[in-house]
C-alpha angles and dihedrals in degrees: 000000000000117000115261114240129227111205130189116218122210114193109203126210123166090349094304133103110249137178131203141175119248087351091301140085094050119200133181120265103174146270111330095215093051091045092048091054090046093053094045090054091045093060103256111162097223142350130225121200115192122186093212100192100039096099096045091046090047094232137119128264112265108266091183090061091051090053092051092048093048089055094060105038137063101196132084116279134188125210126198144161126101093011107152110147148035087256092055091053093045092054093050094047090049088053093056108273115140097199135017127218118214123188128149097021091052092050092050092045110024091180086072089074092055092045093051093046091050093047101042107012129261092262092076099041115093118182109210116207121193107197137181129195109230132202092274089062094247124125112233131192118250125197139202098039093320095306101107120060123210133194094234119103121235091235095055092044092049091052091049093047091051092051091050092057109272112159096206141004119227104200117194121186108212089196091060101033112128094350095107086212096121138285125286096264102178100052092040091053092045092053094040090055094044099054132051095218127084118277121211113204118215134179130053107032107151109139138028089253089060090058091048090050096050092050094047113025093022093047091214121162093211138013122215123204138172118164099050091052099035093056097039100248091134134005123232091244092052089055094048094045090052092051091049091051089053092052095254109138113239136156109255 
């Protein structure tokens, strides 16, 4: 059984790491380069940096920031936000990123996933899906940093993205984001079982039990967290030790 990964997410706005709740009420969480170095030293498996306002502001993700981060860490890191072309991905990879997350642009132009996979290999293409459970109980895809609803379900889009050549799915529950009340187990499990590529669960991690649940009941390959690590509620090693004690394979 492959080791489960614990990933720290750094949402970037105006060059700073920020954290919100349900994609709103954003507050500062520190310098992304310093935090990246801190997490790498603390034993995190991977890092994800998301420029959360790039798409709405119609600008590109900051390649300079990727270069600075690459200089201070020795673990894989993913960069996303405003990525819309082969050229965008090329620039970020040249500046040190290991993987690239695509979201809104891929949804609007699904052929982009196939083009990126062909050009760079599926292993470095992460399709990020922001999803929200509506009153009818269904989970729908949202675009542009969670501001634009669509009528497509997260499950159907995840299946399509995987067929097109995505290497991983980064699934973020908007309902759970920043609440620290637990991950979205049902939709994560449904997608994990429907696709043959790894699924990273994001949104809601607040206790060690939540991580256990997402790796077992939720069938996720990786769990992404921000608040509990950013603000020192748990250390990365505490999380990994707990998983090991529960028989969940992790890299210590």
